[in-house]
GROMACS .gro file of C-alpha atoms in nm:
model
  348
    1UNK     CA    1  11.924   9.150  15.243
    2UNK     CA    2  11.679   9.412  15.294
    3UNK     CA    3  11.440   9.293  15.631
    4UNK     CA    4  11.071   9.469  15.624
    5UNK     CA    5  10.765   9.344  15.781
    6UNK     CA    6  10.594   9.506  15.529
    7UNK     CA    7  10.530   9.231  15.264
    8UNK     CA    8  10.407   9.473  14.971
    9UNK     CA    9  10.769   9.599  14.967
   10UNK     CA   10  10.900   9.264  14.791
   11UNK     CA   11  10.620   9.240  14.556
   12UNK     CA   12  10.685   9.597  14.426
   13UNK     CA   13  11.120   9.483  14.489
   14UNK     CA   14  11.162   9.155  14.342
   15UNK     CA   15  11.529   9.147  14.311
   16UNK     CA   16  11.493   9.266  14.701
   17UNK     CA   17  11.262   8.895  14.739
   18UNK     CA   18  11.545   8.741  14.527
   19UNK     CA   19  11.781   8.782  14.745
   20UNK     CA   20  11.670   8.598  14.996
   21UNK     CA   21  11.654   8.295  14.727
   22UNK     CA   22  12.002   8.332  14.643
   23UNK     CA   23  12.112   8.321  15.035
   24UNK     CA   24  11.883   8.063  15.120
   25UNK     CA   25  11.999   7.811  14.797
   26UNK     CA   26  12.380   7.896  14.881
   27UNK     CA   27  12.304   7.771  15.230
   28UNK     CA   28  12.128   7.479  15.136
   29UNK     CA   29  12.442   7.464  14.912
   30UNK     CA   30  12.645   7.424  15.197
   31UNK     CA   31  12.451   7.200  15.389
   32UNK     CA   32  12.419   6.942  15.047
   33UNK     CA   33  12.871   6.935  15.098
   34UNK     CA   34  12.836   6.859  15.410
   35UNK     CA   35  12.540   6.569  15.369
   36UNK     CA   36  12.856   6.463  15.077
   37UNK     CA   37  13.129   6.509  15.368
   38UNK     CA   38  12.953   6.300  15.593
   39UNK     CA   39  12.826   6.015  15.320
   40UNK     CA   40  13.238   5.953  15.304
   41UNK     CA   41  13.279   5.967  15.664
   42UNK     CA   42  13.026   5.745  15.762
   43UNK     CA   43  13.080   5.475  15.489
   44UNK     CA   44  13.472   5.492  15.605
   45UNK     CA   45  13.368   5.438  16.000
   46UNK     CA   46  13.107   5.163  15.897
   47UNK     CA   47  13.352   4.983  15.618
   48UNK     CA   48  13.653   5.100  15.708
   49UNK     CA   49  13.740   5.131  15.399
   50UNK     CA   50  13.847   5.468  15.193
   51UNK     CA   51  13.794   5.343  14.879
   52UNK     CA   52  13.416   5.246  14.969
   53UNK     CA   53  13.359   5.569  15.131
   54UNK     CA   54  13.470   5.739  14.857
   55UNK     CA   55  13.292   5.578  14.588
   56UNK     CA   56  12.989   5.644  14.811
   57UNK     CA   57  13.067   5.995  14.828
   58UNK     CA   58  13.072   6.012  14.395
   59UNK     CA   59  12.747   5.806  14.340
   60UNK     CA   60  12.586   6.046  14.587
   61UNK     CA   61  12.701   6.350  14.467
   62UNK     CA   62  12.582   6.295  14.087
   63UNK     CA   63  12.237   6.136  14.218
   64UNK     CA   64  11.999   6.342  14.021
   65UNK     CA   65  11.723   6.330  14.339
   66UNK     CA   66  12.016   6.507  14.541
   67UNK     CA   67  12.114   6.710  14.311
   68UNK     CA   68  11.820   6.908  14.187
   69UNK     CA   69  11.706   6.964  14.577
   70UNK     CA   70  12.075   7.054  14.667
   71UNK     CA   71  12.005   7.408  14.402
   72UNK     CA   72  11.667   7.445  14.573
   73UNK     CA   73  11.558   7.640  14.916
   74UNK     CA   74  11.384   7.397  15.024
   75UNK     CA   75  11.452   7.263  15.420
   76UNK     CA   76  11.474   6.867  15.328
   77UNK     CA   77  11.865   6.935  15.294
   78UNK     CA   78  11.917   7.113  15.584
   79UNK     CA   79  11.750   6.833  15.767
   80UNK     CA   80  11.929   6.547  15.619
   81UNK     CA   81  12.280   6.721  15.674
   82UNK     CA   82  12.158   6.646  16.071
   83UNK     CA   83  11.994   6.320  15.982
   84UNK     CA   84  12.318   6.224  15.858
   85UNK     CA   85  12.555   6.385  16.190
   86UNK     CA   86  12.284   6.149  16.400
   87UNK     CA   87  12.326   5.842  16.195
   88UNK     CA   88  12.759   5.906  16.189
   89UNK     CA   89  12.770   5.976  16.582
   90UNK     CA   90  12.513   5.678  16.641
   91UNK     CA   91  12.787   5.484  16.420
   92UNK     CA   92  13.035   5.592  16.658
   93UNK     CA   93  12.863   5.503  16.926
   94UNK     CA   94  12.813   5.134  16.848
   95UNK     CA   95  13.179   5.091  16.737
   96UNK     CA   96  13.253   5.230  17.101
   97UNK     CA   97  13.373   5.542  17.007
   98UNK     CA   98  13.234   5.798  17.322
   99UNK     CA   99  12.934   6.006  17.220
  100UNK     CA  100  12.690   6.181  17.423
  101UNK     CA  101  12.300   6.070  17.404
  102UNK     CA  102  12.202   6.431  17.503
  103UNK     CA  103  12.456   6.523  17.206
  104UNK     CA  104  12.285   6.254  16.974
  105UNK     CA  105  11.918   6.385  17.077
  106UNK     CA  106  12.025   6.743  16.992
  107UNK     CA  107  12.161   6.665  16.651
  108UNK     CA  108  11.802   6.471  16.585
  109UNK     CA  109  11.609   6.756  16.724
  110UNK     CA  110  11.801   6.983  16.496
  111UNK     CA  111  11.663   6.766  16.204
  112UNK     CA  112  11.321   6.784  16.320
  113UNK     CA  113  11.367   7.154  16.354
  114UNK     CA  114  11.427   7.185  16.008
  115UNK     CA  115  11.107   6.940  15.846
  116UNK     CA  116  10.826   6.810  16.101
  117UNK     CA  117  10.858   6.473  15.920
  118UNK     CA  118  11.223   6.445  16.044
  119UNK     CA  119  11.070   6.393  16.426
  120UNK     CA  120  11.122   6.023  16.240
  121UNK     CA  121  11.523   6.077  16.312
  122UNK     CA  122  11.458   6.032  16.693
  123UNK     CA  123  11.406   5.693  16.637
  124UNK     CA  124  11.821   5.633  16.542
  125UNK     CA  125  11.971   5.750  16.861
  126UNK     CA  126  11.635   5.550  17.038
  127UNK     CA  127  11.736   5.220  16.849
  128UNK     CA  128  12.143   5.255  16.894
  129UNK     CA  129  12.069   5.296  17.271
  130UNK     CA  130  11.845   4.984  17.253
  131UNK     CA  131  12.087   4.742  17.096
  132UNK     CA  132  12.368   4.931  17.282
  133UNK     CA  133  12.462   4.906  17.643
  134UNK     CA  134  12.431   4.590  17.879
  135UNK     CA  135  12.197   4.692  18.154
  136UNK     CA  136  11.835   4.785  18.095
  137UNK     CA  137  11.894   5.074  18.354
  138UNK     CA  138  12.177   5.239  18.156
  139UNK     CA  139  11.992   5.179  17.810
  140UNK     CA  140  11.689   5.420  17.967
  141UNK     CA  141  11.899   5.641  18.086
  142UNK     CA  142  12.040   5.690  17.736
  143UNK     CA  143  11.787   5.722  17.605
  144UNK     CA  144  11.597   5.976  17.844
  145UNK     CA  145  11.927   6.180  17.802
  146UNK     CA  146  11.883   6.197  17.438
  147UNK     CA  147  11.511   6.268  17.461
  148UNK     CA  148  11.640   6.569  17.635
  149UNK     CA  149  11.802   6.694  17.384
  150UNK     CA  150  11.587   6.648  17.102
  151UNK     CA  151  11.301   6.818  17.314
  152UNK     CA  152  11.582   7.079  17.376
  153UNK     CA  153  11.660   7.118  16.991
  154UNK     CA  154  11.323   7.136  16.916
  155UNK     CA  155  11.278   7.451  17.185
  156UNK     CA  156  11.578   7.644  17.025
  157UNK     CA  157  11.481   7.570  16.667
  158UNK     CA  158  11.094   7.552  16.649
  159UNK     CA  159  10.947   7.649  16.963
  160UNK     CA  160  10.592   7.697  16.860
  161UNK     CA  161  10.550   7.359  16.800
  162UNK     CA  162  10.485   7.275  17.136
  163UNK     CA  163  10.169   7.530  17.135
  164UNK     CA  164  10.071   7.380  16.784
  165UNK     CA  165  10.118   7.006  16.721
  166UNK     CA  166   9.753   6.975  16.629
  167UNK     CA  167   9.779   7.100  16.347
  168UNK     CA  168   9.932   6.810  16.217
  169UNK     CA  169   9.622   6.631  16.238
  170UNK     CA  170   9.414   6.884  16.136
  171UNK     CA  171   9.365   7.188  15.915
  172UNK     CA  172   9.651   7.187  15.597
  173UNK     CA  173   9.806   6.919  15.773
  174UNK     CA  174   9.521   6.691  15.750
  175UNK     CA  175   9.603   6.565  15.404
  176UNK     CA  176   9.960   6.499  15.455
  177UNK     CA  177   9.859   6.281  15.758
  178UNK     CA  178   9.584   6.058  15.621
  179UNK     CA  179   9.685   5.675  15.567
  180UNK     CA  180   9.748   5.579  15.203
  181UNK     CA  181   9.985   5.303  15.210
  182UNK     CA  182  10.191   5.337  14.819
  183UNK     CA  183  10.531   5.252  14.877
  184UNK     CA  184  10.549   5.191  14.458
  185UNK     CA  185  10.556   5.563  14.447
  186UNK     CA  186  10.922   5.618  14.653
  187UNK     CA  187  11.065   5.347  14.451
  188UNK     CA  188  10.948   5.475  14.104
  189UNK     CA  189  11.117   5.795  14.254
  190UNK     CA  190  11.416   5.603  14.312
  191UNK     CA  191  11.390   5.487  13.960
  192UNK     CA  192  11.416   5.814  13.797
  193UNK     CA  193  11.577   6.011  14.082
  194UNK     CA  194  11.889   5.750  14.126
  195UNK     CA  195  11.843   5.634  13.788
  196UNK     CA  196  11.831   5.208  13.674
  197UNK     CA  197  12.227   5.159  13.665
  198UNK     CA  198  12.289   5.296  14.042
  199UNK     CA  199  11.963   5.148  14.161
  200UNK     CA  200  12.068   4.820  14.019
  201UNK     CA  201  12.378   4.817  14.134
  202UNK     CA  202  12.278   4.919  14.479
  203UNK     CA  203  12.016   4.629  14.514
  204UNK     CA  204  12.239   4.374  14.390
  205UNK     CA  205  12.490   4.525  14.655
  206UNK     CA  206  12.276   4.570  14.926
  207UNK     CA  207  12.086   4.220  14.844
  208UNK     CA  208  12.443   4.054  14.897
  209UNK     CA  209  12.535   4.219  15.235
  210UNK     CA  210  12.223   4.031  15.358
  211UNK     CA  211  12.382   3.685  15.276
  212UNK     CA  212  12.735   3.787  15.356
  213UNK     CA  213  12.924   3.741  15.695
  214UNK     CA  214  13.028   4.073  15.825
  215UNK     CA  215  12.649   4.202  15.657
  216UNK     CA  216  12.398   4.374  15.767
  217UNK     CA  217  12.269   4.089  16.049
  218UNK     CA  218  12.589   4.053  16.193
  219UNK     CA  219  12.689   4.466  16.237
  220UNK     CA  220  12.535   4.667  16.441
  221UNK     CA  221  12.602   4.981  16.242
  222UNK     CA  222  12.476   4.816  15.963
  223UNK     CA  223  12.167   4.731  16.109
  224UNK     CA  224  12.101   5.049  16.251
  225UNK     CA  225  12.143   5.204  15.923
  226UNK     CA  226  11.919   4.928  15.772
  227UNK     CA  227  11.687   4.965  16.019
  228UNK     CA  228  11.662   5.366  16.003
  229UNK     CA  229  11.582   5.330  15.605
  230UNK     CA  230  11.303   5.114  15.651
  231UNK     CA  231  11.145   5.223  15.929
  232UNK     CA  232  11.163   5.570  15.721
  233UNK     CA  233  11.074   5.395  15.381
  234UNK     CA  234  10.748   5.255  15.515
  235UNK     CA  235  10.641   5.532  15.706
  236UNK     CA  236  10.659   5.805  15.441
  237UNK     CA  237  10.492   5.542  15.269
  238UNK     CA  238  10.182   5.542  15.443
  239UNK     CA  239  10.138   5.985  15.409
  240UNK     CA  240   9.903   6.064  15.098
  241UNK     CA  241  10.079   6.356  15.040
  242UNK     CA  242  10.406   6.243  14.831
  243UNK     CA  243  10.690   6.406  14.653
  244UNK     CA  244  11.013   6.262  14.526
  245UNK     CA  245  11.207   6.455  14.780
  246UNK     CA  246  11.029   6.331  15.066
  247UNK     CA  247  11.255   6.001  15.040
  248UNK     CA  248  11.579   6.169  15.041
  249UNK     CA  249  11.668   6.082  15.361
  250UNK     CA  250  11.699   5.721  15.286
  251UNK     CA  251  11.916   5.786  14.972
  252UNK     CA  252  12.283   5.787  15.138
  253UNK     CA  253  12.225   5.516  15.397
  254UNK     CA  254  12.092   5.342  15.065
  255UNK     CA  255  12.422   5.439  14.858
  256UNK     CA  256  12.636   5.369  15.102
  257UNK     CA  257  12.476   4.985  15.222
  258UNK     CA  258  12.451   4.885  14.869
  259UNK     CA  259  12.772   5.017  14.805
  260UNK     CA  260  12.987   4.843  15.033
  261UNK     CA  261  12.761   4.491  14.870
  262UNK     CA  262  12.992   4.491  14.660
  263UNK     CA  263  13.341   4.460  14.845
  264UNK     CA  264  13.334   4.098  14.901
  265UNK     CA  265  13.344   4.002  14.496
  266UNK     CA  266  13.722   3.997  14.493
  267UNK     CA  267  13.787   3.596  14.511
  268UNK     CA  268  13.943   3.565  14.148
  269UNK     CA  269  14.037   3.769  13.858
  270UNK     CA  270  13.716   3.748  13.647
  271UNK     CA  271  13.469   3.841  13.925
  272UNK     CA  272  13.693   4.155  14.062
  273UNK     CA  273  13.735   4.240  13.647
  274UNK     CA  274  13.332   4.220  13.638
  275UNK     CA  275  13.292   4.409  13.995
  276UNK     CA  276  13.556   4.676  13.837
  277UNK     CA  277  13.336   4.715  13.549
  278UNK     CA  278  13.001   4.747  13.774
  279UNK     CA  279  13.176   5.016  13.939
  280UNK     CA  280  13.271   5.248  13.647
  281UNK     CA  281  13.013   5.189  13.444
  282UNK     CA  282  12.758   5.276  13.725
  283UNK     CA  283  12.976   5.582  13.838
  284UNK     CA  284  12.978   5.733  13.439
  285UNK     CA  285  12.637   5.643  13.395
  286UNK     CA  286  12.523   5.836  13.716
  287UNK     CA  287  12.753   6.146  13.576
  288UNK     CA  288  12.636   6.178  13.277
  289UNK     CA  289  12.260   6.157  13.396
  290UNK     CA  290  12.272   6.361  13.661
  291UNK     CA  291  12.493   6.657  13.475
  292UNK     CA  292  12.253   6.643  13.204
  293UNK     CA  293  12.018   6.737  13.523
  294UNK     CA  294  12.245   7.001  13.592
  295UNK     CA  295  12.255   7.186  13.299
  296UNK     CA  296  11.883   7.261  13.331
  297UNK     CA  297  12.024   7.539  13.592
  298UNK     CA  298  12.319   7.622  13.352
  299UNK     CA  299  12.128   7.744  13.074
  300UNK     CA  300  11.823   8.003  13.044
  301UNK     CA  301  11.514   7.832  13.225
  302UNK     CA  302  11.269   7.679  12.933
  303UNK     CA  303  11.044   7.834  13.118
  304UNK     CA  304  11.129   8.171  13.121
  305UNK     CA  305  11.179   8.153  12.718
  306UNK     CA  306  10.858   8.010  12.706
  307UNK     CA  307  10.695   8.236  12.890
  308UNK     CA  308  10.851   8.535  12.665
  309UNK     CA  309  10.752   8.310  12.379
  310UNK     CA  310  10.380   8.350  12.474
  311UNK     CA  311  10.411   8.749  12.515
  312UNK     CA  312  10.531   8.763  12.213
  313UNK     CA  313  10.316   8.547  11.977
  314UNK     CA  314   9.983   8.490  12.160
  315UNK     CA  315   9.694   8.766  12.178
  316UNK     CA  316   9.629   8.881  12.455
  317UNK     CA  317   9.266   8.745  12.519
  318UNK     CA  318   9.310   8.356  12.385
  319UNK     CA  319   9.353   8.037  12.604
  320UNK     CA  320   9.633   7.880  12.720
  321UNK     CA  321   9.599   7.478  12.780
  322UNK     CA  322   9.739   7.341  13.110
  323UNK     CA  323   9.748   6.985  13.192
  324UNK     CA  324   9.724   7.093  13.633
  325UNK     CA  325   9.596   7.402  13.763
  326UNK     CA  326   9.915   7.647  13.721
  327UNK     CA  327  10.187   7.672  14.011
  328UNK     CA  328  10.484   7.861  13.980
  329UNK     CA  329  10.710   7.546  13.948
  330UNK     CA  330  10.554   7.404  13.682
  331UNK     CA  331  10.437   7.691  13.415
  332UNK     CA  332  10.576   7.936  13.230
  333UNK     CA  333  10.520   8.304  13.404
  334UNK     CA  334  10.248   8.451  13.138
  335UNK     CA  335  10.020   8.664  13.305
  336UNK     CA  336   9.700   8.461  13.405
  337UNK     CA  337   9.503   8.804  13.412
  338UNK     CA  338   9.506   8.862  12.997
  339UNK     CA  339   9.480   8.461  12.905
  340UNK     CA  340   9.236   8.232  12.947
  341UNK     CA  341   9.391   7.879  13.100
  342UNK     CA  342   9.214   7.536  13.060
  343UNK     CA  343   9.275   7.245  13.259
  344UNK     CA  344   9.284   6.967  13.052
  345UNK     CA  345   9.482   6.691  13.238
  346UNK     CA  346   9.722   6.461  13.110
  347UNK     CA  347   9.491   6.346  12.801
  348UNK     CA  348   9.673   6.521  12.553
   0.00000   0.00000   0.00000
């Protein structure tokens, strides 16, 4: 990679620019195998159970939502991979395994390094040291220590943000912070991004572990995980500004909750034949949906060829309808300059 503070040079070098896309998507690469490493490992501490960990692992993996944002530069997976080291050493910690708060605090601070959302992931090691711990004294202290370190994070990884927090209320933050309560809009992304097998099989799971003995109100892990996803859930929820990825972080404590639903259906052979069939069915449904997902980055981008298609059969001089103003995500690249676009919105 080719560092210039002169900006010009990558618009006149674009395979200079593009390699800072290729380094930044293989790193975001290895941060999406790790989120996958740490799916098993937390499923196996909270169910003890390798087969449920590794099922959780699989369903993750193919999820179309993940998948598409693990090929992209974007920072959401870099921030879940420490989402996801909070939520396994907060597991740990309420099993009575010995972590660190300050530890905890850094690994959330990390996250909120990454997206300014994720400040949200403070709130896991601040509800494990509330439901943890027998004196009120030591349950402060834990939690000041991990404050510590999140502040600390924070310093190392995003410094300025001390000098400009208002800008989250104001300027281009202002949209992304007004209150529009639409949680339909995450679950429709669900819908599509886990697709209606998995997110069927999840609910019925994670709708069971709320009736079931060892479920979610009688485990503390399990709560804490429960509790992280909808504390999350609802306040994403309430942003105006929304995109499918924005939920991602509640997608493995989701897989693996509604998951591990299912482990109690083994009392005779016809319900363990139907929870068998569940289980494969759901796990080749989510492959083959979210490969067909994947070959959109094995083959040519459509838009690419379509954009070539227009250079080559459109006169230079005609126009061009668009159902949004263009962005570079969403149109072909034709030159804006010789074509005239018009916005017609989605009545087609």
């Amino acid at each position: 990679i080719h560092l210039t503070g002169n900006i010009l040079f990558y618009f006149l070098n674009p395979r200079e620019i593009a390699r800072f896309y290729i380094a930044g998507r293989m790193l975001c690469l290895v941060y999406a195998v790790g989120i996958v490493l740490l799916t098993y490992l937390l499923a196996k501490k909270v169910w003890q159970n390798k087969v449920t960990a590794f099922l959780s692992a699989i369903l993750l993996l193919f999820s179309p939502l993940f998948l598409l944002n693990s090929h992209y530069m974007y920072v959401d997976i870099p921030g879940i991979f420490w989402i996801m080291l909070t939520l396994y050493l907060a597991a740990r910690c309420i099993k009575g395994n010995k972590v660190m708060p300050f530890v905890m605090g850094l690994t959330a601070g990390a996250a909120a390094g990454n997206k300014i959302t994720f400040i949200l992931a403070f709130f896991i090691p601040f509800i494990v040291f509330v439901i943890n711990g027998k004196r009120v004294n030591e349950k402060i202290r834990n939690i000041c220590y991990s404050l510590a370190g999140f502040i600390a994070a924070l310093i190392i990884t995003n410094p300025y943000i001390f000098s400009s927090l208002h800008q989250l209320f104001q300027g281009t933050g202002q949209h992304a912070t007004q209150a529009s309560f639409t949680p339909l809009f995450y679950l429709s992304s669900l819908r599509h991004g886990l697709g209606l097998p998995l997110l069927l099989f999840l609910s019925i799971g994670l709708i069971r572990l709320l009736f079931q003995k060892d479920g979610i109100f009688h485990s503390a892990d399990k709560a804490m995980i429960a509790l992280w996803s909808v504390f999350f859930f609802l306040l994403m929820s309430l942003l105006s500004l929304k995109f499918a990825r924005y939920i991602l972080p509640v997608l493995p404590p989701f897989i693996i909750l509604g998951t591990g639903g299912w482990l109690g259906i083994s009392r005779n052979r016809i319900l363990r034949f139907m929870r068998n069939a569940a289980i494969v069915s759901t796990i080749l449904f989510t492959f083959v949906y979210g490969m067909s997902f994947e070959m959109l980055f094995i083959w040519k981008n459509v838009r690419t060829e379509a954009g070539l298609w227009i250079k080559e059969n459109i006169e230079k001089g005609r126009s061009i309808g668009v159902t949004e103003v263009p962005w570079q995500f969403q149109m072909p690249p034709f030159d804006y300059m010789f074509y005239k676009t018009v916005v017609t919105g989605y009545d087609f």
